[in-house]
Coordinates of C-alpha atoms in Angstrom, one line a residue:
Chain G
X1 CA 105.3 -15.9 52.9
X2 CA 105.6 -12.5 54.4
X3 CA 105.9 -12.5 58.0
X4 CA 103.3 -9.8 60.2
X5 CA 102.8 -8.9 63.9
X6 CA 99.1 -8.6 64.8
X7 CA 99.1 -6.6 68.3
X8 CA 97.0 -8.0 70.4
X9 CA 95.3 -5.3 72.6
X10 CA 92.4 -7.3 74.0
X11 CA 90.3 -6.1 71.2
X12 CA 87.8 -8.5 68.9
X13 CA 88.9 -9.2 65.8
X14 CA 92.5 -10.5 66.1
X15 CA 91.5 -14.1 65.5
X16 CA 88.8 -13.3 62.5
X17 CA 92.1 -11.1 61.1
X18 CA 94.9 -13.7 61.3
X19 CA 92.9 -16.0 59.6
X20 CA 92.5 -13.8 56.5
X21 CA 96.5 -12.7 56.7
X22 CA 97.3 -16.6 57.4
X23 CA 94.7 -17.0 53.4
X24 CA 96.6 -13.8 52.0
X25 CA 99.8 -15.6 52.7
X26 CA 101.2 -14.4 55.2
X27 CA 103.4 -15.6 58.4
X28 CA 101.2 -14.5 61.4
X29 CA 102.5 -13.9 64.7
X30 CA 100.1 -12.3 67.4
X31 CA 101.6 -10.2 70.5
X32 CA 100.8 -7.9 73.0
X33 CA 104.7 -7.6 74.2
X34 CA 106.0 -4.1 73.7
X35 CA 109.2 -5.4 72.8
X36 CA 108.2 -7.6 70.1
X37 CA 106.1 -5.4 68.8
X38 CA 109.0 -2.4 68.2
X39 CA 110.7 -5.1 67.2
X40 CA 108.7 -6.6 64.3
X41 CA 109.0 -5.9 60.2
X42 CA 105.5 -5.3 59.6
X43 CA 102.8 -4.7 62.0
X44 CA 99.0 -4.6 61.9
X45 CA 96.8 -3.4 64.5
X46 CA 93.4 -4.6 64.7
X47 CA 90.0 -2.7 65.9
X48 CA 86.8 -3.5 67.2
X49 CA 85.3 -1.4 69.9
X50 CA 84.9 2.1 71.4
X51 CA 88.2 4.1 70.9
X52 CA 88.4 5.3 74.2
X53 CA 89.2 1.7 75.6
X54 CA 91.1 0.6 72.2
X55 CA 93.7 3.8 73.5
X56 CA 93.2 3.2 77.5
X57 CA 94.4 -0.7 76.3
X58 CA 97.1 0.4 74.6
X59 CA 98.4 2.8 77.0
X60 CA 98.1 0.3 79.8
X61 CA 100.3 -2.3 78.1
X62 CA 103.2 0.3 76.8
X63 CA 102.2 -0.9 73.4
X64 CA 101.8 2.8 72.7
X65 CA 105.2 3.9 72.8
X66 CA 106.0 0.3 71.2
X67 CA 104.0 1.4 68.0
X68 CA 105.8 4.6 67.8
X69 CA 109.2 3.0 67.9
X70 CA 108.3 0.9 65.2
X71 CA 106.7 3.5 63.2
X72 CA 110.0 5.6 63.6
X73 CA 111.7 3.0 61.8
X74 CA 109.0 3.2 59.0
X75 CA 107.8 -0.4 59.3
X76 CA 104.6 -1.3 57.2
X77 CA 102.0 -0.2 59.9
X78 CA 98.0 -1.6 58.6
X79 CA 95.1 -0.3 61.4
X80 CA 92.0 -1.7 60.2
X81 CA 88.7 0.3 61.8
X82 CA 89.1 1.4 65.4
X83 CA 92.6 0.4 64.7
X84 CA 93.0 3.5 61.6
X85 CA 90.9 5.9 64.3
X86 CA 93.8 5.4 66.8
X87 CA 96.4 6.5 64.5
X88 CA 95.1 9.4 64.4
X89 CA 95.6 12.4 67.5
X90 CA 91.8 12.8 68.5
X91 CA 88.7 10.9 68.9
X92 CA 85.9 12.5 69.0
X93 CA 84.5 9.2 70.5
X94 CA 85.0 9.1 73.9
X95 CA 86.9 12.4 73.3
X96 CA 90.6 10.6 73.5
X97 CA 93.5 11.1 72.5
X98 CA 94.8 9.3 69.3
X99 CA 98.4 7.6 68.8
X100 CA 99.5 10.8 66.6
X101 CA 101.3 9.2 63.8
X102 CA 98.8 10.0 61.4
X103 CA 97.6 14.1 61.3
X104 CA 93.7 15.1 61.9
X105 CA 91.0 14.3 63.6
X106 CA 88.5 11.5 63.9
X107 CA 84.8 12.9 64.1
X108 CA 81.3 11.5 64.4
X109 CA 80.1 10.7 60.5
X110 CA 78.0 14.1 59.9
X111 CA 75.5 13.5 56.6
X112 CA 74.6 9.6 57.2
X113 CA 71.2 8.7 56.9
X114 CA 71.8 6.0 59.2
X115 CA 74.0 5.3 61.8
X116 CA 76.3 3.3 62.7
X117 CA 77.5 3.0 58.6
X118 CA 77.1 -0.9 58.5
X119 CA 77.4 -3.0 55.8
X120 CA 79.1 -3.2 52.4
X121 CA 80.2 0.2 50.4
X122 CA 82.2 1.3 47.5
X123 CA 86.2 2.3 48.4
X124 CA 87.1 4.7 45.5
X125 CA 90.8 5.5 44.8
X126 CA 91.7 9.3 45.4
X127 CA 95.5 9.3 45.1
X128 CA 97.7 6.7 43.5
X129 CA 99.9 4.1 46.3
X130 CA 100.5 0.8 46.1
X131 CA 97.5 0.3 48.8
X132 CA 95.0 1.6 46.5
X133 CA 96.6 -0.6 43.0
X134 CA 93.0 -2.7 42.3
X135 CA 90.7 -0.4 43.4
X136 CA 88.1 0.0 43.0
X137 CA 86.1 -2.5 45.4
X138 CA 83.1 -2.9 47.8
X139 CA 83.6 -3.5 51.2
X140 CA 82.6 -4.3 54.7
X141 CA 82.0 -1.4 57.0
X142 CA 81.0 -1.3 61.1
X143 CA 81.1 2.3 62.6
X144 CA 79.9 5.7 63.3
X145 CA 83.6 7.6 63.6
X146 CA 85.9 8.5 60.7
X147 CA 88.3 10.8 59.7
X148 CA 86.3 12.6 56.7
X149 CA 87.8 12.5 53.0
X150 CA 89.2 15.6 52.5
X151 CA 92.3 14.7 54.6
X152 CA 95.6 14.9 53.1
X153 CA 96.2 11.3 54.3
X154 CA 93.1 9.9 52.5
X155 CA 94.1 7.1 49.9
X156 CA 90.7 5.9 49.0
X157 CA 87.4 7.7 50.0
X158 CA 83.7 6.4 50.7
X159 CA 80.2 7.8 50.6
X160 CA 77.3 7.5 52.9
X161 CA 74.6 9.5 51.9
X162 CA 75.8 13.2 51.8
X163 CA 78.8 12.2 54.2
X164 CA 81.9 11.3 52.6
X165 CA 85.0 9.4 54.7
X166 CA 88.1 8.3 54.0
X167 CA 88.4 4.9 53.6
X168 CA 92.2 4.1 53.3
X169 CA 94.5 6.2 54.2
X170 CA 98.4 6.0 54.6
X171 CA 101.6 8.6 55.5
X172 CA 104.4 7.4 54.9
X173 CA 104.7 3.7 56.4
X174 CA 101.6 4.3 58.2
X175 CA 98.9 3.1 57.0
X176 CA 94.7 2.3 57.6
X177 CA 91.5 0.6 56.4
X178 CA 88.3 1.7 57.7
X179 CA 86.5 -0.9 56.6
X180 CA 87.1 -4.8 57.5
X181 CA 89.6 -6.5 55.6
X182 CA 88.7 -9.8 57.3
X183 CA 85.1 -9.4 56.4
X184 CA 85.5 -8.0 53.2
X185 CA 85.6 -11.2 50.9
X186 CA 87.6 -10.5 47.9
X187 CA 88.0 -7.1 48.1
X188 CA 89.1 -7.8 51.8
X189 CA 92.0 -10.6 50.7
X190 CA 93.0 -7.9 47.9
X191 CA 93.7 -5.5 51.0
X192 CA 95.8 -7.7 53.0
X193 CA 97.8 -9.1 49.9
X194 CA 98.5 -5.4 48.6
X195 CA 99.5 -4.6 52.4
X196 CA 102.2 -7.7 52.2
X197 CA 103.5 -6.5 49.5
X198 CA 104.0 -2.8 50.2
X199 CA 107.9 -1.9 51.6
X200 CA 105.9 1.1 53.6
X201 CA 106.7 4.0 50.3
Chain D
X1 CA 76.5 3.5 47.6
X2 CA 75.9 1.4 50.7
X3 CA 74.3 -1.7 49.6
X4 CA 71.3 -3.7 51.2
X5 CA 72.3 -7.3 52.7
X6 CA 70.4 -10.3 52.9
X7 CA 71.2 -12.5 55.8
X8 CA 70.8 -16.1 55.8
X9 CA 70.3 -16.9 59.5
X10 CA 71.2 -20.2 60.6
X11 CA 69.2 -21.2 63.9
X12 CA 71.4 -23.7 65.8
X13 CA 70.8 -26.4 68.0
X14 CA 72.6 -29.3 69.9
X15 CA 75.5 -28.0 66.8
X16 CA 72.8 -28.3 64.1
X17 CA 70.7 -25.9 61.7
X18 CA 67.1 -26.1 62.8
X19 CA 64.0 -24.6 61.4
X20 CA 60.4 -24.2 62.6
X21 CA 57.2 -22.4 62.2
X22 CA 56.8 -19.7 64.7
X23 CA 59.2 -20.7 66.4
X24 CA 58.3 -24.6 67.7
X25 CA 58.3 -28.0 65.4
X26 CA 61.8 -27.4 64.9
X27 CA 63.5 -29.7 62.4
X28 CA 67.1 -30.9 61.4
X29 CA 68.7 -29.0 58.9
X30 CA 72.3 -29.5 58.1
X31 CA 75.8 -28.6 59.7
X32 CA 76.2 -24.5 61.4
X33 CA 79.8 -24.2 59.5
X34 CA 78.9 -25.9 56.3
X35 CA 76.3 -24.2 55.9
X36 CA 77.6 -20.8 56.9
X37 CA 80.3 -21.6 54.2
X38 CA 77.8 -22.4 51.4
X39 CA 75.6 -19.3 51.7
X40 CA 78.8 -17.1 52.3
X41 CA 80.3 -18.6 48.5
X42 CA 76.6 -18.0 47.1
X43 CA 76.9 -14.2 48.2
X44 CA 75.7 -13.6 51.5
X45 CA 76.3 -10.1 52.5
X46 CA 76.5 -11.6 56.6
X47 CA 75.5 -14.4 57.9
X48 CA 73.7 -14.8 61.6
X49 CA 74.0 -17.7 63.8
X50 CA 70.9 -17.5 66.8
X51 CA 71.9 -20.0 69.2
X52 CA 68.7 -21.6 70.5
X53 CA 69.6 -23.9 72.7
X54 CA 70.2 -23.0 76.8
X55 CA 73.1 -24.3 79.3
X56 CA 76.8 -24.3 80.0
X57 CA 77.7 -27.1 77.6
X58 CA 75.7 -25.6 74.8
X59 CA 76.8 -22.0 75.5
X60 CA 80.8 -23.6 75.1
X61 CA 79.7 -26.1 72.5
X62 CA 78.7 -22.2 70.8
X63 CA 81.8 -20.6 71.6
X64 CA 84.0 -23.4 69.5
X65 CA 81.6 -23.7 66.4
X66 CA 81.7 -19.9 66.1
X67 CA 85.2 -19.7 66.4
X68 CA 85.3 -22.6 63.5
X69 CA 83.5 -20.6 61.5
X70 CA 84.4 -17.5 62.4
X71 CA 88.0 -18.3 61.1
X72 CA 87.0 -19.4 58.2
X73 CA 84.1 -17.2 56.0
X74 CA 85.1 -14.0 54.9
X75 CA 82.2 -12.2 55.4
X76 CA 80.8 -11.0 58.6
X77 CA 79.0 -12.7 61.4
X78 CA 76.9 -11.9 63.5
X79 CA 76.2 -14.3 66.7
X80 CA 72.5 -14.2 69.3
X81 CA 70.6 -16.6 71.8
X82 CA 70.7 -16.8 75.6
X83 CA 73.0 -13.6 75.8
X84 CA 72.4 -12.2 79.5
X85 CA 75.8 -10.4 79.8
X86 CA 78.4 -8.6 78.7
X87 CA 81.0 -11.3 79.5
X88 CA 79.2 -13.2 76.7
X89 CA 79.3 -10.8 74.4
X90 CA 83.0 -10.1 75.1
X91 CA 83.6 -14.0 74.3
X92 CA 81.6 -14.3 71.5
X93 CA 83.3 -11.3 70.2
X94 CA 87.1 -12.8 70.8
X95 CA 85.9 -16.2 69.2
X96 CA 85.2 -14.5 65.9
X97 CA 81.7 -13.1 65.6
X98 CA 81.2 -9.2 64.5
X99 CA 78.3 -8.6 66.1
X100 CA 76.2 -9.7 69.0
X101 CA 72.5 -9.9 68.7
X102 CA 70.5 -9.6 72.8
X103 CA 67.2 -9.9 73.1
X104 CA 65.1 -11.1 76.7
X105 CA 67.9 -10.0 78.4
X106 CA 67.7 -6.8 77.2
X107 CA 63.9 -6.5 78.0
X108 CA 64.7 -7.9 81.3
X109 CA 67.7 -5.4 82.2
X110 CA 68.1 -2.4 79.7
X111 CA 71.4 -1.1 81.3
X112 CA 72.7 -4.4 79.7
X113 CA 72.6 -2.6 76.3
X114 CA 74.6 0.5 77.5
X115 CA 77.2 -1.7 79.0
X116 CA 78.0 -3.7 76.3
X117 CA 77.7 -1.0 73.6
X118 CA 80.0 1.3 76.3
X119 CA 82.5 -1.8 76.3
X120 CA 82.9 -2.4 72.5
X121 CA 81.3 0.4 70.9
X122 CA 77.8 0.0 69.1
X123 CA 78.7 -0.9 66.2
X124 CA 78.7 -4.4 67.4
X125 CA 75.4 -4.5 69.5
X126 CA 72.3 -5.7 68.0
X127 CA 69.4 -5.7 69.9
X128 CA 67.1 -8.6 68.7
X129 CA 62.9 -7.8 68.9
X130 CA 60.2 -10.5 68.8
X131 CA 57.4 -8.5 68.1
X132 CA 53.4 -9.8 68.2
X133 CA 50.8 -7.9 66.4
X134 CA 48.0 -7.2 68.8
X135 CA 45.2 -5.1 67.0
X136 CA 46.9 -2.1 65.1
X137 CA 49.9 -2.5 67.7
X138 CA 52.8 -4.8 68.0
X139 CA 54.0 -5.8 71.5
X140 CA 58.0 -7.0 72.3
X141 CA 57.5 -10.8 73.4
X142 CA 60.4 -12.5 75.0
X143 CA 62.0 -15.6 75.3
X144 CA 61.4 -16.9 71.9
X145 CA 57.3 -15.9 72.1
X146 CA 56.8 -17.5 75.2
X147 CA 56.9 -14.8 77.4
X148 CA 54.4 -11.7 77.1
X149 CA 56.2 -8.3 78.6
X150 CA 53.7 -6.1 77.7
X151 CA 56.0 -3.7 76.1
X152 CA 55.3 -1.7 73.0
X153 CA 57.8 -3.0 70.6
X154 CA 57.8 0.5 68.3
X155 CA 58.4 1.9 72.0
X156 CA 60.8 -0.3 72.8
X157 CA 63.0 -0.1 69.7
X158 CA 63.5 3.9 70.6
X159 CA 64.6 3.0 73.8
X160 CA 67.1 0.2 72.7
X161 CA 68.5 2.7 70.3
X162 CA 68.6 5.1 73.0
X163 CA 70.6 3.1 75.4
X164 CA 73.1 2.0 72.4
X165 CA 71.9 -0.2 70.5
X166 CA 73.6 -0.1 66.8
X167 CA 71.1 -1.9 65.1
X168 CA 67.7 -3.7 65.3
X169 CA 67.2 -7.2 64.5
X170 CA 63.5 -7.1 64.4
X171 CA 61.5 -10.5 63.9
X172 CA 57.8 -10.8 63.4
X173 CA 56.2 -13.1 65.4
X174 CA 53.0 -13.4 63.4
X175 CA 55.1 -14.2 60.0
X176 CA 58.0 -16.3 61.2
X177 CA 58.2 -19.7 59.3
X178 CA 55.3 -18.8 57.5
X179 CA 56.4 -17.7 54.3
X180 CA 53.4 -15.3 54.0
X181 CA 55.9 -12.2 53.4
X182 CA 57.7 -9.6 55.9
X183 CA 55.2 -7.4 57.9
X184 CA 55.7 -4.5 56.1
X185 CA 54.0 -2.0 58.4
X186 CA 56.2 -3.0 61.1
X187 CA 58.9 -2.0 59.4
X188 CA 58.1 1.4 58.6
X189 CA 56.5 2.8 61.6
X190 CA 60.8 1.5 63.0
X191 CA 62.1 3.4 59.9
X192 CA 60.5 6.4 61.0
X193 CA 61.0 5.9 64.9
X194 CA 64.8 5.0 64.9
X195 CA 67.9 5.9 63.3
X196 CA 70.1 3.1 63.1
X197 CA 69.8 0.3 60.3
X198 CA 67.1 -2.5 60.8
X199 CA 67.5 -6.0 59.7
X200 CA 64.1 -7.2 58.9
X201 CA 62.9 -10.9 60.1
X202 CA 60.2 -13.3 59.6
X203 CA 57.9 -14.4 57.1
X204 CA 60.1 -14.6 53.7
X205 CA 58.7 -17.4 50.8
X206 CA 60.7 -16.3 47.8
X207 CA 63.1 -13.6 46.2
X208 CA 60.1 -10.9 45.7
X209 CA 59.0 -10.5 49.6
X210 CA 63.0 -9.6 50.3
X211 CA 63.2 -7.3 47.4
X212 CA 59.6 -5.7 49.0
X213 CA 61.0 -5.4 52.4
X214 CA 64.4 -3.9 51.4
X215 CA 62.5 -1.4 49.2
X216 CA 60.5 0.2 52.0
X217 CA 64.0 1.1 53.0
X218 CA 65.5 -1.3 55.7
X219 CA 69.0 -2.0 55.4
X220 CA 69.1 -5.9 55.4
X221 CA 66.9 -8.8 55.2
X222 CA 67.1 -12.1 57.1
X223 CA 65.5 -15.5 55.9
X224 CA 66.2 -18.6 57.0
X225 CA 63.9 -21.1 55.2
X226 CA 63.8 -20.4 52.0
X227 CA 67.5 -20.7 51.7
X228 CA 67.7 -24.0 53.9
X229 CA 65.2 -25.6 52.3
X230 CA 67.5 -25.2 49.1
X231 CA 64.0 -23.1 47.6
X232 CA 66.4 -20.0 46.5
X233 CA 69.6 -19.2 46.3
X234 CA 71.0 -16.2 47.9
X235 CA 72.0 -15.1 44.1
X236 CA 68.5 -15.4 43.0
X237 CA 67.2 -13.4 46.2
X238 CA 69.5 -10.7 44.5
X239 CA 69.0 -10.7 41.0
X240 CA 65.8 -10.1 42.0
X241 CA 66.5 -7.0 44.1
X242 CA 68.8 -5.7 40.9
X243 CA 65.7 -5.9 39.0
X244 CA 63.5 -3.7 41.0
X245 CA 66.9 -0.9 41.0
X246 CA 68.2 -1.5 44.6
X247 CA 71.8 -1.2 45.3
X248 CA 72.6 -4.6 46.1
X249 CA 76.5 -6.1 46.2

């Protein structure tokens, strides 16, 4: 039973999200205290919503700088959708700035069809990690921002249409799923259980 | 490849699956969460869960069944009926659904769609269309068909979309219940109007009239009868959509 921190930011999907960790086996405590949250062993950060109020949330609470601390100290760090986006150090949705701990930019999908990309796609393994081991899979998606494939920090790549997005993506013990874990049935509890396992290398 | 969904929708009342033909003579069938768990283990690519009953003790009585089931499927859910604001989409969001499907309220008060999809991005805001033919024209009717608004419903979907709407939910009046097939030419005069996916409701009687509807190039298709009425299984809707080549989970 690995323990995990869900920070809660006000966001949507924290209780939808500890319910899958809680099926993956894990030990779920949720927290929006700063000091827990530097304080924890492994941390995820959940994401539904416009980026703009995910950041002005975070910044509000302190939980920014409490993210960083923990980061510093390479703790296993999983953002899943609007909660990758803010890892990042610009949103091109509602034109804020990111968290930083993960390099680039996050952009408006160019090349879709149809947006927002909704619904269930293939995640295809670009560089070996443990967070890409049983790929690949086909997963639930809900958004219209992403960072795009080619970045360095792209684990696991998408396509929609002639756009192509990275779909997990990790530096060092950062780490991010674009698409929903929680809602992703088995390719969704294979996520979570390869996240548990992973000592954030 | 992003795949096409099909959408059992489960139409709940007093806490119980209901069903009726064009939208009255509604009849008893079987428990939300149960049910929600049985189509999501046959395959459902989402489930949606239109709340069809009005008042405080229903709207709370909503809240707790979603949050039961929200906790426990693994696929997503998407949660309508009665929403007038953006506190209730803000709860329903917390309790567990994905998405949050308006529809009167939105014909009522259009700046309801930019709030919500300002406050949690519109990714997450459905807008929900009744749409009556009327000669070679379809009008948006509200509150469940009872109420005429005048309003072209083509017209109308451009402007939801416009105002942030991240998807259409759109429901023929005409076919709902009736299982004579989805109104196709519906459909694609909203493929070519808007941009964002459609979800395509009303008027399914087996696994061909899906597979027709998602091959004119909507993203998803919602039933509701001929899964409830145990006629099909959500695994036989998609076998036969894998036979006529679409990209189907």
């Amino acid at each position: 039973m690995t323990p995990v921190t869900v920070v809660d930011y006000g966001g949507g999907n924290v209780r939808s999200l500890c319910a899958a960790l809680e099926r993956s086996g894990a030990v779920v405590q949720v927290s929006a205290d700063p000091e827990v949250v530097a304080a924890s062993e492994r941390l995820m950060l959940a994401g539904q919503g416009a980026a703009g109020a995910a950041m002005r949330a975070l910044t509000e609470t302190g939980l920014d700088e409490a993210l960083r601390d923990a980061a510093a100290r390479n703790v296993p760090l999983l953002g899943v959708c609007v909660g990758l986006q803010v890892l990042y150090e610009y949103s091109e949705e509602d034109d804020c700035a990111g968290l930083g701990l993960l390099h680039g930019f996050v952009h408006r999908i160019r090349g879709a069809e149809r947006l927002p990309h909704l619904g269930w796609n293939d995640v295809e393994p670009v560089q070996q990690h443990p967070l890409t081991a049983d790929l690949p899979a086909v997963a639930y998606f809900a958004h219209s921002y992403a960072v795009t494939a080619d970045i360095p920090s792209a684990l696991a790549i998408t396509r929609i249409d002639e756009a192509s997005i990275a779909s997990v993506v990790a530096r060092g013990s950062v780490a991010g799923a674009q698409f929903h874990p929680e809602r992703s049935a088995e390719a969704g509890r294979q996520m979570l259980r390869r996240f548990l396992a992973w000592d954030g290398r | 490849m992003l795949r096409r969904r099909i959408i059992p929708c489960l139409d709940v009342s007093g806490g119980r699956v209901v069903k009726g033909v064009e939208f009255v003579n509604l009849r008893d069938c079987g428990e939300p969460i149960e049910a929600a768990l049985r189509y999501a283990e046959q395959g459902a690519d989402e489930l949606c869960w239109l709340n069809i009953t009005a008042g405080d003790e229903a709207w709370h009585e909503l809240l707790e069944q979603v949050a039961g089931a929200g906790t426990r499927i693994d696929v997503p859910l998407t949660v309508g009926g009665g929403i007038s604001d953006e506190l209730h989409v803000r709860d329903l969001l917390s309790a567990g659904a994905d998405k949050v499907s308006i529809n009167s309220a939105a014909l009522d008060r259009p700046d309801l769609i930019t709030e919500c999809a300002e406050r949690h991005g519109s990714q997450c805001i459905v807008v929900a269309i009744d749409a009556r033919r009327t000669g070679d024209t379809w009008e948006a009717v509200a509150s469940g068909g009872r109420r005429s608004t005048g309003r072209d419903a083509v017209e109308w979907a451009a402007e939801a979309v416009a105002r942030g709407a991240g998807e259409l939910l759109v429901t023929s009046m005409d076919s709902d219940g009736t299982q004579q097939g989805y109104a196709l030419e519906l459909y694609e005069q909203l493929l070519d109007e808007v941009s964002v996916p459609i979800i395509a409701s009303g008027g399914a009687s087996c696994p061909a009239d899906i597979a027709d509807v998602l091959q004119l190039g909507v993203s998803a298709a919602l039933a509701a009868s001929i899964f409830h009425d145990g006629l099909h299984t959500v695994e036989e809707v998609k076998r036969a959509c894998r036979e006529r080549k679409l990209p189907i989970r």
